[in-house]
Coordinates of C-alpha atoms in Angstrom, one line a residue:
Chain A
M1 CA 3.6 -22.4 22.0
T2 CA 4.9 -18.9 21.1
E3 CA 8.0 -20.5 19.6
F4 CA 5.9 -22.8 17.5
L5 CA 3.8 -19.9 16.2
L6 CA 6.9 -17.9 15.3
A7 CA 8.6 -20.9 13.7
T8 CA 5.5 -21.6 11.5
A9 CA 5.4 -17.9 10.5
G10 CA 9.0 -18.2 9.5
V11 CA 8.4 -21.4 7.5
I12 CA 5.5 -19.7 5.7
L13 CA 7.6 -16.6 4.9
F14 CA 10.3 -18.9 3.6
T15 CA 7.9 -20.7 1.2
V16 CA 6.8 -17.2 0.1
A17 CA 10.4 -16.2 -0.5
V18 CA 11.1 -19.3 -2.5
G19 CA 7.9 -18.8 -4.5
L20 CA 8.8 -15.1 -5.1
V21 CA 12.2 -16.1 -6.5
R22 CA 10.4 -18.4 -9.0
I23 CA 7.6 -16.0 -10.2
L24 CA 8.9 -12.5 -9.9
G25 CA 11.3 -13.3 -12.7
G26 CA 8.4 -14.1 -15.0
P27 CA 8.4 -15.2 -17.8
G28 CA 5.0 -13.5 -18.3
D29 CA 3.2 -10.7 -16.5
A30 CA 0.7 -13.3 -15.2
D31 CA 3.5 -15.0 -13.3
R32 CA 4.6 -11.7 -11.8
L33 CA 1.1 -10.8 -10.7
M34 CA 0.9 -14.1 -8.9
A35 CA 3.8 -12.8 -6.8
A36 CA 1.4 -10.2 -5.4
Q37 CA -1.2 -12.9 -4.8
L38 CA 1.3 -15.2 -3.1
I39 CA 2.5 -12.5 -0.7
G40 CA -1.1 -11.5 0.0
T41 CA -2.0 -15.0 1.3
G42 CA 1.3 -15.9 2.9
G43 CA 1.9 -12.4 4.3
I44 CA -1.5 -12.3 6.0
A45 CA -0.9 -15.8 7.5
S46 CA 2.5 -14.9 8.9
L47 CA 1.2 -11.5 10.0
L48 CA -1.5 -13.1 12.1
L49 CA 0.9 -15.7 13.6
I50 CA 3.5 -13.1 14.5
A51 CA 0.9 -10.9 16.0
V52 CA -0.5 -13.6 18.2
A53 CA 3.0 -14.7 19.2
T54 CA 4.3 -11.2 20.1
G55 CA 1.1 -9.9 21.6
A56 CA 0.7 -6.9 19.3
H57 CA -2.9 -5.7 19.6
G58 CA -5.3 -4.6 16.9
V59 CA -3.6 -6.6 14.2
E60 CA -6.8 -8.2 12.9
D61 CA -7.7 -4.8 11.3
V62 CA -4.4 -4.7 9.5
A63 CA -4.9 -8.2 8.1
L64 CA -8.5 -7.3 7.3
G65 CA -7.2 -4.3 5.3
L66 CA -4.7 -6.4 3.5
A67 CA -7.3 -9.0 2.7
L68 CA -9.6 -6.4 1.3
L69 CA -6.9 -5.1 -1.0
A70 CA -5.4 -8.5 -1.9
A71 CA -6.9 -8.6 -5.4
F72 CA -6.2 -4.9 -6.3
A73 CA -2.9 -5.5 -8.1
S74 CA -4.6 -8.1 -10.5
A75 CA -7.6 -5.8 -10.9
A76 CA -5.5 -2.8 -11.8
F77 CA -3.5 -4.9 -14.3
V78 CA -6.6 -6.3 -16.0
N79 CA -8.2 -2.9 -16.1
S80 CA -5.3 -1.0 -17.6
A81 CA -3.7 -3.6 -19.8
A82 CA -6.9 -4.9 -21.4
P83 CA -7.3 -2.4 -24.3
A84 CA -3.6 -2.3 -25.3
E85 CA -2.8 -5.9 -25.7
N86 CA -5.8 -7.8 -27.0
S87 CA -7.8 -7.8 -30.2
D88 CA -10.8 -9.9 -29.4
V89 CA -12.4 -7.1 -27.5
A90 CA -12.7 -5.1 -30.6
D91 CA -14.7 -7.7 -32.5
G92 CA -16.8 -8.7 -29.5
R93 CA -18.3 -5.3 -29.5
Chain B
M1 CA 21.0 -6.9 18.2
T2 CA 17.3 -6.0 18.8
S3 CA 14.7 -6.3 16.2
A4 CA 14.3 -2.5 16.3
T5 CA 18.0 -2.0 15.4
L6 CA 17.7 -4.6 12.7
A7 CA 14.7 -2.7 11.2
G8 CA 16.7 0.5 11.4
L9 CA 19.6 -1.0 9.5
V10 CA 17.3 -2.3 6.8
G11 CA 15.9 1.3 6.6
A12 CA 19.5 2.6 6.2
A13 CA 20.1 0.1 3.4
L14 CA 16.8 0.9 1.7
V15 CA 17.8 4.6 1.6
G16 CA 21.0 3.7 -0.1
L17 CA 19.3 1.4 -2.5
G18 CA 16.6 3.9 -3.3
L19 CA 19.1 6.7 -3.8
Y20 CA 21.1 4.5 -6.2
G21 CA 17.9 3.7 -8.2
L22 CA 17.0 7.4 -8.3
I23 CA 20.4 8.2 -9.8
A24 CA 21.0 5.2 -12.0
N25 CA 17.6 4.2 -13.5
P26 CA 16.9 6.4 -16.6
Q27 CA 13.1 5.7 -16.8
P28 CA 11.0 8.2 -14.8
L29 CA 8.6 5.5 -13.5
R30 CA 11.6 3.6 -12.1
K31 CA 12.8 6.8 -10.5
I32 CA 9.4 7.3 -8.8
L33 CA 9.6 3.7 -7.4
A34 CA 13.2 4.3 -6.2
F35 CA 12.1 7.6 -4.5
N36 CA 9.3 5.8 -2.7
L37 CA 11.8 3.1 -1.6
M38 CA 14.1 5.8 -0.2
G39 CA 11.2 7.4 1.6
S40 CA 10.1 4.1 3.2
G41 CA 13.7 3.6 4.4
V42 CA 13.5 7.0 6.1
F43 CA 10.2 5.9 7.7
L44 CA 11.8 2.8 9.0
V45 CA 14.6 4.8 10.7
F46 CA 11.7 6.8 12.3
G47 CA 10.3 3.5 13.3
I48 CA 13.3 2.6 15.3
V49 CA 13.3 6.0 17.0
A50 CA 9.7 5.3 18.0
R51 CA 10.5 1.8 19.2
K52 CA 13.5 3.0 21.3
G53 CA 11.3 5.7 22.8
A54 CA 9.0 3.0 24.3
A55 CA 7.9 4.4 27.6
A56 CA 4.9 5.1 29.9
G57 CA 3.4 1.7 29.1
L58 CA 3.5 2.2 25.4
Q59 CA 5.3 -0.1 23.1
A60 CA 6.5 2.7 20.9
D61 CA 6.7 6.5 21.0
P62 CA 3.5 7.8 19.3
V63 CA 4.9 11.1 18.0
P64 CA 7.3 9.5 15.3
Q65 CA 4.5 7.1 14.4
A66 CA 2.1 9.9 13.7
M67 CA 4.7 11.6 11.6
V68 CA 5.3 8.5 9.6
I69 CA 1.5 8.2 9.0
T70 CA 1.4 11.7 7.6
G71 CA 4.5 11.0 5.7
I72 CA 3.0 7.9 4.0
V73 CA 0.0 9.9 2.8
V74 CA 2.2 12.8 1.6
A75 CA 4.5 10.4 -0.3
F76 CA 1.4 8.9 -2.0
A77 CA 0.2 12.3 -3.0
A78 CA 3.6 13.2 -4.4
S79 CA 3.8 9.9 -6.3
A80 CA 0.4 10.4 -7.8
L81 CA 1.3 13.8 -9.1
A82 CA 4.6 12.5 -10.5
V83 CA 2.9 9.6 -12.2
A84 CA 0.3 12.0 -13.7
L85 CA 3.2 14.2 -15.0
V86 CA 4.9 11.2 -16.6
L87 CA 1.7 10.0 -18.2
R88 CA 1.1 13.5 -19.6
L89 CA 4.6 13.6 -21.0
F90 CA 3.9 10.2 -22.6
E91 CA 0.7 11.5 -24.2
D92 CA 2.2 14.6 -25.6
T93 CA 5.5 13.2 -26.9
G94 CA 4.8 9.5 -27.3
Q95 CA 7.7 8.7 -25.0
A96 CA 8.4 8.9 -21.3
T97 CA 12.0 9.8 -21.1
L98 CA 13.9 12.6 -19.3
D99 CA 16.4 12.8 -22.1
P100 CA 16.0 16.3 -23.7
E101 CA 17.5 15.1 -27.0
A102 CA 14.7 12.6 -27.5
W103 CA 12.1 15.4 -27.3
A104 CA 13.7 17.3 -30.0
K105 CA 12.5 14.9 -32.7
P106 CA 8.9 14.1 -31.7
P107 CA 7.4 10.9 -33.3
D108 CA 5.2 11.6 -36.2
G109 CA 1.5 11.8 -35.5
G110 CA 1.9 14.5 -33.0
A111 CA -0.3 12.8 -30.5
G112 CA -2.0 15.0 -27.9
A113 CA -1.2 18.4 -29.5
E114 CA -3.9 20.8 -28.6
Chain C
M1 CA 19.6 -17.2 18.9
S2 CA 16.0 -17.3 19.6
V3 CA 13.3 -18.1 17.0
L4 CA 12.1 -14.5 17.1
Q5 CA 15.6 -13.2 16.2
A6 CA 15.9 -15.7 13.4
L7 CA 12.5 -14.6 12.0
D8 CA 13.5 -11.0 12.2
I9 CA 16.7 -11.6 10.3
G10 CA 14.9 -13.6 7.7
L11 CA 12.3 -10.9 7.3
A12 CA 15.0 -8.3 7.0
F13 CA 16.7 -10.2 4.2
L14 CA 13.4 -10.7 2.4
V15 CA 12.6 -7.0 2.6
F16 CA 16.0 -6.1 1.3
A17 CA 15.9 -8.7 -1.5
V18 CA 12.5 -7.5 -2.7
A19 CA 13.7 -3.9 -2.5
A20 CA 16.8 -4.7 -4.5
W21 CA 14.6 -6.4 -7.1
T22 CA 12.5 -3.2 -7.4
I23 CA 15.6 -1.3 -8.3
F24 CA 17.4 -3.8 -10.5
A25 CA 14.5 -5.7 -12.2
P26 CA 14.8 -5.9 -15.9
G27 CA 11.4 -4.3 -16.7
A28 CA 9.3 -1.6 -15.2
F29 CA 6.3 -3.9 -14.7
A30 CA 8.4 -6.5 -12.9
A31 CA 9.8 -3.7 -10.7
T32 CA 6.3 -2.4 -9.9
V33 CA 5.0 -5.7 -8.8
G34 CA 8.1 -6.0 -6.7
Y35 CA 7.1 -2.7 -5.1
V36 CA 3.6 -4.0 -4.2
V37 CA 5.1 -7.1 -2.6
Y38 CA 7.6 -4.9 -0.8
G39 CA 4.8 -2.7 0.6
L40 CA 3.1 -5.7 2.1
L41 CA 6.3 -6.9 3.7
L42 CA 6.8 -3.5 5.2
S43 CA 3.5 -3.8 7.1
L44 CA 5.0 -7.0 8.7
V45 CA 8.1 -5.0 9.7
W46 CA 5.9 -2.3 11.3
I47 CA 4.0 -5.0 13.2
R48 CA 7.4 -6.1 14.5
L49 CA 8.1 -2.5 15.6
F50 CA 4.7 -2.6 17.4
A51 CA 3.5 0.4 15.3
V52 CA 0.2 -1.1 14.4
D53 CA -1.3 2.2 13.3
V54 CA 1.6 2.6 10.8
A55 CA 1.2 -1.0 9.6
L56 CA -2.4 -0.3 8.9
T57 CA -1.6 2.9 6.9
E58 CA 1.2 1.1 5.0
A59 CA -1.2 -1.8 4.2
A60 CA -3.9 0.5 2.9
I61 CA -2.0 3.3 1.2
G62 CA 1.6 2.1 0.8
S63 CA 0.7 -1.2 -0.8
G64 CA -2.9 -1.2 -1.9
V65 CA -3.7 2.2 -3.4
T66 CA -0.1 3.0 -4.5
G67 CA -0.1 -0.4 -6.1
V68 CA -3.1 0.4 -8.3
L69 CA -1.6 3.7 -9.3
L70 CA 1.8 2.3 -10.2
I71 CA 0.7 -0.9 -11.9
G72 CA -1.8 1.1 -14.0
A73 CA 1.0 3.5 -15.0
A74 CA 3.5 0.7 -15.7
A75 CA 1.0 -1.1 -17.9
R76 CA 0.3 2.1 -19.9
L77 CA 3.9 3.1 -20.3
R78 CA 4.9 -0.4 -21.5
A79 CA 5.1 0.8 -25.1
T80 CA 7.9 3.2 -24.3
E81 CA 10.2 0.5 -22.8
S82 CA 11.0 -1.5 -25.8
G83 CA 11.2 1.3 -28.4
A84 CA 13.3 4.0 -26.8
Q85 CA 16.9 3.3 -26.1
E86 CA 17.3 5.1 -22.8
K87 CA 20.7 6.6 -22.2
S88 CA 22.0 4.9 -19.1
L89 CA 24.9 6.0 -16.9
S90 CA 28.3 5.0 -18.0
G91 CA 30.1 2.3 -15.9
A92 CA 32.4 4.8 -14.1
S93 CA 29.5 7.0 -13.0
R94 CA 27.5 4.0 -11.9
V95 CA 30.4 2.9 -9.6
F96 CA 30.6 6.5 -8.3
A97 CA 26.9 6.7 -7.7
A98 CA 27.0 3.3 -5.9
A99 CA 29.8 4.4 -3.7
L100 CA 28.0 7.6 -2.8
C101 CA 24.8 5.7 -2.0
A102 CA 26.7 3.2 0.1
L103 CA 28.3 6.1 2.0
V104 CA 24.8 7.6 2.8
A105 CA 23.5 4.2 3.9
L106 CA 26.6 3.6 6.1
A107 CA 26.2 7.0 7.7
L108 CA 22.5 6.3 8.5
A109 CA 23.4 2.8 9.8
A110 CA 26.0 4.3 12.1
V111 CA 23.3 6.7 13.4
V112 CA 21.0 3.7 14.0
L113 CA 23.7 1.8 15.8
L114 CA 24.7 4.8 17.9
L115 CA 21.2 5.4 19.2
P116 CA 20.9 4.8 22.9
D117 CA 18.8 1.8 24.0
Q118 CA 16.4 4.0 25.9
G119 CA 16.1 6.9 23.4
P120 CA 14.5 10.3 24.0
S121 CA 10.8 9.9 24.1
L122 CA 7.6 12.0 24.1
A123 CA 5.6 9.0 25.1
P124 CA 5.2 10.1 28.8
Q125 CA 4.0 13.5 27.7
S126 CA 1.5 12.1 25.2
M127 CA 0.1 9.7 27.8
Q128 CA -0.1 12.4 30.5
H129 CA -2.6 14.6 28.6
L130 CA -4.4 11.7 26.9
A131 CA -7.3 11.8 29.3
E132 CA -8.0 15.5 28.5
T133 CA -8.5 14.6 24.8
G134 CA -10.9 11.8 25.7
L135 CA -9.1 9.4 23.4
G136 CA -7.5 6.1 24.1
N137 CA -5.1 5.9 21.2
P138 CA -2.1 8.2 21.7
V139 CA -1.2 8.1 18.0
T140 CA -4.6 9.6 17.1
A141 CA -4.2 12.1 19.9
V142 CA -0.8 13.2 18.4
L143 CA -2.4 13.5 14.9
I144 CA -5.5 15.4 15.8
A145 CA -4.7 17.1 19.0
Y146 CA -1.0 17.6 19.9
R147 CA 0.2 18.1 16.4
A148 CA -3.0 19.1 14.8
F149 CA -1.4 21.9 12.7
D150 CA 0.8 19.3 10.9
T151 CA -2.1 17.1 10.1
M152 CA -4.2 20.0 8.8
L153 CA -1.4 21.1 6.5
E154 CA -1.0 17.5 5.4
K155 CA -4.6 17.5 4.3
V156 CA -3.9 20.7 2.4
V157 CA -1.1 18.8 0.6
L158 CA -3.6 16.3 -0.5
V159 CA -5.9 19.0 -1.9
L160 CA -2.9 20.6 -3.7
A161 CA -1.9 17.3 -5.2
V162 CA -5.5 16.9 -6.6
V163 CA -5.3 20.4 -8.0
G164 CA -2.0 19.6 -9.5
V165 CA -3.2 16.4 -11.2
W166 CA -6.3 18.0 -12.5
S167 CA -4.4 20.9 -13.9
L168 CA -2.4 18.5 -16.2
A169 CA -5.6 18.1 -18.3
A170 CA -5.7 19.3 -21.8
D171 CA -7.5 22.7 -22.0
R172 CA -10.6 21.2 -23.6
Y173 CA -11.0 18.6 -20.9
W174 CA -10.8 21.0 -17.9
G175 CA -13.7 20.2 -15.6
G176 CA -14.5 16.9 -17.3
A177 CA -14.3 13.4 -15.9
P178 CA -11.0 11.5 -15.5
G179 CA -10.3 8.2 -17.1
E180 CA -10.3 7.2 -20.8
V181 CA -13.4 6.6 -22.7
R182 CA -13.5 2.9 -23.2
A183 CA -16.2 1.1 -25.1
E184 CA -15.3 -2.4 -24.2
L185 CA -17.3 -4.4 -21.8
P186 CA -16.1 -4.5 -18.2
E187 CA -14.8 -7.7 -16.9
P188 CA -17.7 -9.6 -15.3
T189 CA -15.4 -11.1 -12.6
L190 CA -14.2 -7.7 -11.7
A191 CA -17.8 -6.5 -11.3
F192 CA -18.6 -9.5 -9.1
L193 CA -15.6 -8.8 -7.0
A194 CA -16.4 -5.1 -6.6
Q195 CA -20.0 -5.9 -5.8
I196 CA -19.1 -8.1 -2.9
L197 CA -16.0 -6.2 -1.7
A198 CA -17.4 -2.7 -1.7
P199 CA -20.1 -3.1 1.0
L200 CA -17.8 -5.1 3.3
G201 CA -15.0 -2.6 2.7
I202 CA -17.1 0.4 3.5
L203 CA -18.1 -1.4 6.8
V204 CA -14.4 -2.1 7.6
G205 CA -13.4 1.4 6.6
I206 CA -15.9 3.0 8.9
H207 CA -15.1 0.6 11.7
V208 CA -11.3 1.4 11.4
F209 CA -12.1 5.1 11.6
W210 CA -14.4 4.7 14.6
V211 CA -12.1 2.4 16.7
G212 CA -9.2 4.7 15.8
A213 CA -10.1 6.8 18.8
D214 CA -9.2 4.0 21.2
A215 CA -7.4 1.4 19.2
P216 CA -5.1 1.2 16.2
G217 CA -6.9 2.9 13.3
G218 CA -8.1 6.4 12.5
A219 CA -9.1 8.8 9.8
F220 CA -6.2 8.1 7.5
Q221 CA -6.5 4.4 7.6
G222 CA -10.3 4.3 7.4
G223 CA -10.4 6.9 4.7
A224 CA -7.8 5.0 2.7
I225 CA -9.9 1.8 2.9
L226 CA -13.0 3.7 1.8
A227 CA -11.0 5.3 -1.0
A228 CA -9.9 1.8 -2.2
M229 CA -13.5 0.7 -2.3
W230 CA -14.4 3.6 -4.6
I231 CA -11.4 2.7 -6.7
I232 CA -12.5 -0.9 -7.2
V233 CA -16.0 0.1 -8.0
M234 CA -14.7 2.5 -10.7
M235 CA -12.3 -0.1 -12.0
A236 CA -15.2 -2.5 -12.4
R237 CA -17.2 0.2 -14.2
L238 CA -20.0 -0.1 -11.8
T239 CA -19.9 3.7 -11.7
E240 CA -18.1 6.3 -13.7
A241 CA -15.6 8.8 -12.3
P242 CA -17.4 12.0 -11.5
Q243 CA -17.0 15.3 -13.4
T244 CA -14.1 17.2 -11.8
N245 CA -16.1 20.4 -12.0
A246 CA -18.9 18.9 -9.8
V247 CA -19.4 21.2 -6.9
W248 CA -20.1 18.4 -4.4
L249 CA -16.8 16.7 -5.3
R250 CA -14.8 19.9 -4.9
L251 CA -16.5 20.8 -1.7
A252 CA -16.0 17.3 -0.2
I253 CA -12.3 17.3 -1.1
V254 CA -11.7 20.6 0.7
A255 CA -14.1 19.9 3.5
G256 CA -11.4 18.1 5.6
P257 CA -8.8 20.8 5.8
L258 CA -11.5 23.5 5.9
V259 CA -13.4 22.0 8.9
F260 CA -10.1 21.4 10.6
L261 CA -9.0 25.0 10.1
A262 CA -12.4 26.3 11.3
A263 CA -12.1 24.1 14.4
G264 CA -8.6 25.5 15.0
V265 CA -9.8 29.1 14.7
A266 CA -12.8 28.3 16.9
G267 CA -10.4 26.9 19.5
A268 CA -8.5 30.2 19.4
I269 CA -11.7 32.0 20.3
I270 CA -13.4 29.6 22.7
A271 CA -10.6 27.6 24.3
G272 CA -7.9 30.2 24.3
G273 CA -5.4 28.8 21.8
F274 CA -5.2 27.9 18.1
F275 CA -6.2 24.3 17.7
A276 CA -7.1 24.1 21.4
Y277 CA -10.2 22.0 22.2
P278 CA -12.5 23.1 25.0
P279 CA -12.2 20.8 28.0
G280 CA -14.8 18.1 28.2
F281 CA -15.8 18.7 24.6
A282 CA -12.5 17.4 23.1
K283 CA -13.5 14.0 21.9
P284 CA -16.7 15.0 20.1
A285 CA -14.8 17.8 18.4
I286 CA -12.0 15.5 17.4
L287 CA -14.4 12.9 16.0
F288 CA -16.3 15.6 14.1
I289 CA -13.1 16.9 12.5
E290 CA -12.0 13.3 11.7
A291 CA -15.3 12.5 10.0
F292 CA -14.7 15.3 7.5
M293 CA -11.1 14.2 7.1
V294 CA -12.3 10.7 6.2
L295 CA -14.6 12.1 3.6
S296 CA -11.8 14.2 2.0
I297 CA -9.4 11.3 2.0
A298 CA -11.9 8.8 0.6
L299 CA -12.6 11.2 -2.3
A300 CA -9.1 12.7 -2.9
L301 CA -7.2 9.4 -3.1
P302 CA -9.3 7.9 -5.9
M303 CA -9.2 11.2 -7.8
L304 CA -5.4 11.1 -7.5
V305 CA -5.4 7.5 -8.9
A306 CA -7.8 8.3 -11.6
G307 CA -5.5 11.1 -13.0
P308 CA -6.3 14.2 -14.9
P309 CA -9.7 14.7 -16.7
R310 CA -9.7 13.1 -20.1
R311 CA -13.2 13.8 -21.3
E312 CA -14.9 17.0 -22.3
P313 CA -17.3 18.3 -19.7
P314 CA -20.9 18.4 -20.8
R315 CA -22.0 21.8 -22.0
Chain D
M1 CA -8.0 -27.6 28.8
S2 CA -5.2 -25.4 27.5
L3 CA -3.3 -28.5 26.4
V4 CA -6.2 -29.5 24.2
V5 CA -6.4 -26.0 22.7
D6 CA -2.6 -26.0 22.1
L7 CA -2.8 -29.4 20.5
F8 CA -5.7 -28.2 18.2
S9 CA -3.7 -25.1 17.2
I10 CA -0.6 -27.1 16.5
V11 CA -2.4 -29.6 14.3
A12 CA -4.4 -27.0 12.4
I13 CA -1.5 -24.6 11.9
G14 CA 0.9 -27.4 11.0
A15 CA -1.5 -28.6 8.4
G16 CA -1.8 -25.1 7.1
V17 CA 2.0 -24.8 6.7
F18 CA 1.9 -28.1 4.8
F19 CA -0.5 -26.5 2.2
F20 CA 1.7 -23.4 1.9
L21 CA 4.6 -25.8 1.2
A22 CA 2.5 -27.7 -1.3
G23 CA 1.5 -24.5 -3.1
T24 CA 5.2 -23.4 -3.4
V25 CA 6.2 -26.8 -4.7
G26 CA 3.4 -26.4 -7.3
L27 CA 4.8 -23.0 -8.3
L28 CA 8.2 -24.5 -8.8
R29 CA 7.2 -27.6 -10.6
F30 CA 4.2 -26.8 -12.8
P31 CA 5.2 -26.1 -16.4
D32 CA 2.8 -23.2 -17.5
A33 CA 1.3 -20.1 -16.0
L34 CA -2.3 -21.4 -15.8
S35 CA -1.4 -24.5 -13.7
R36 CA 0.9 -22.4 -11.5
L37 CA -2.0 -20.0 -10.9
H38 CA -4.1 -23.0 -9.9
A39 CA -1.5 -24.3 -7.4
L40 CA -1.0 -20.8 -5.9
T41 CA -4.6 -19.7 -5.5
K42 CA -6.0 -23.0 -4.2
A43 CA -3.3 -24.5 -1.9
D44 CA -2.4 -21.2 -0.2
N45 CA -6.0 -20.3 0.5
L46 CA -6.5 -23.6 2.2
G47 CA -3.3 -23.1 4.1
L48 CA -4.5 -19.7 5.3
G49 CA -7.8 -21.2 6.3
L50 CA -6.2 -23.8 8.5
V51 CA -3.9 -21.2 10.1
V52 CA -6.9 -19.0 10.8
L53 CA -8.7 -22.1 12.3
G54 CA -5.7 -22.8 14.5
L55 CA -5.7 -19.2 15.7
L56 CA -9.4 -19.0 16.4
P57 CA -9.3 -20.3 20.0
R58 CA -6.6 -17.7 20.8
A59 CA -8.6 -14.7 19.6
E60 CA -8.9 -12.0 22.2
S61 CA -12.7 -11.5 21.8
P62 CA -15.6 -12.8 19.7
L63 CA -15.2 -9.8 17.4
A64 CA -11.6 -10.6 16.8
A65 CA -12.6 -14.2 16.0
L66 CA -15.2 -12.9 13.6
K67 CA -12.6 -10.7 12.0
L68 CA -10.3 -13.7 11.5
V69 CA -13.0 -15.6 9.7
A70 CA -13.8 -12.5 7.6
I71 CA -10.1 -12.2 6.7
W72 CA -10.1 -15.8 5.4
A73 CA -13.4 -15.3 3.5
L74 CA -12.0 -12.1 1.9
V75 CA -8.7 -13.7 0.9
Q76 CA -10.7 -16.6 -0.7
L77 CA -12.7 -14.1 -2.7
A78 CA -9.6 -12.2 -3.7
G79 CA -7.8 -15.4 -4.6
A80 CA -10.7 -16.7 -6.7
S81 CA -11.3 -13.4 -8.5
A82 CA -7.6 -12.8 -9.1
A83 CA -7.2 -16.3 -10.5
Q84 CA -10.1 -15.7 -12.9
L85 CA -8.9 -12.3 -13.9
V86 CA -5.2 -13.3 -14.5
G87 CA -6.3 -16.6 -16.1
R88 CA -8.5 -14.8 -18.6
A89 CA -5.7 -12.3 -19.4
V90 CA -3.3 -15.2 -20.0
R91 CA -5.8 -16.9 -22.3
R92 CA -6.5 -13.8 -24.2
K93 CA -2.8 -13.3 -25.0
G94 CA -2.5 -16.9 -26.1
T95 CA -0.1 -19.4 -24.7
A96 CA 2.8 -17.0 -24.8
A97 CA 2.4 -15.9 -21.2

């Protein structure tokens, strides 16, 4: 069973790695931000699997912290990039 | 090779990578990233010291772990100060470069002059 | 080769590849997102090293809060990237720098390989006196009891960083609130996210702080999660950043190191040693100090992310 | 009994891995940012949900199990909000991104 959990963690990390190769290169910033989202979901899944397989204690809190912060990269991007790059905000006011 | 040794080797490689980025990347923000990368490499080397010090029923020596935790917080504080400096430079000169020749001819508009 | 070893090697390659992307990516924004991904992968590595406390810190500060700071900066500095032709190193000095860095990395790698399998350890000593502190988590005991002086100074570093960031304000803004004046409407999605996330996050942050006495967690990690919640609430414009000359804010930021120092001095008087805790009263004292540390961290980190004041203080 | 639990975990986690694979295939195959965003935020969240489901019987305590569920719920929220935020940013910039 342990081996199965570790193998699935490995497969998920592999799919994450393949996805990262595709989207870290862009073309747009939106694609790059998806990389942060992808590693958020896949990273949490493999983190939980590895923790159960290796018997590391207290890992739920780490995953909980990561889950809480999973949307922060996108939020920071939207927050700081919005005024610089769009024009429709100005006339919406 | 144990997983701890592997992590230590990754740490060593990260220090090299970060140092190279610190020297070779001209943009200050990239230098900050590189510096953080270098720092985390050092933390990982600490991590292997902790893991190899597993004893007394613990899976890792707590003393290096505690030092890494303080280190992460201090690294964040330093990065925040560095980012604030770069942004201030950008506000004052309209550019974020460490090249002194570029400052000699500030862009017109004189943004941020008090 | 077992499955675990294969996984470790794959993880190591992934961490290295993402780190290399952060250094060699074509644009600063791409590099910054790479750094956020890298931070999350590092927490996985820390789990593999059985350093769960460190993984928690890395997850909250290394990836989350630093990510907000750097992505914000990268988005704002974007204009400088295309315009200015940065002078980069010549080919020869690049090769020289690469050789130098490879040398440093190889030397470190040699040190790692030469470490004995059972290295020197302070684990027995830290377990031996754990009962006297009343704590169950040796990492917290190291932070707040055995090496309390380090941790206190580290809190001072945070205060100094806040002072440093604030002092970058233009003269007329001194004492004002950080963040640019923006008239545009906040993103409704962001507001929705913050409204749901913040209460849950505050609960998790306090939980992480509280269990830190006996399980992985503690003041740093709990404080960082609380700080992240304040950051998202400010990003969603549900609340504005406070005036930096507000007395409560300044007091709260220095409260952590001040209470810590006061406890150290009190230890010198009552328990016969600087930062000594009176026997039988150690755990309440430690939790008391930690509570103020959480407060200071939860306020200092968002102020560091928010940057120097950008608005004039009200007269 | 433990055989049943193992079988349950294997089925659920295996199905979860399938959705992670599907999400990555979507990332590689879809032509524009918005559909890639769709593939990523839906399929991977379902994958994580199934992995969490498979790990639930192995949780050390009821609190740990509750945390596992909370993790999934939070990632769902983060995924949905990030998809919305990034999607709006893409649309605002036009089709260039």
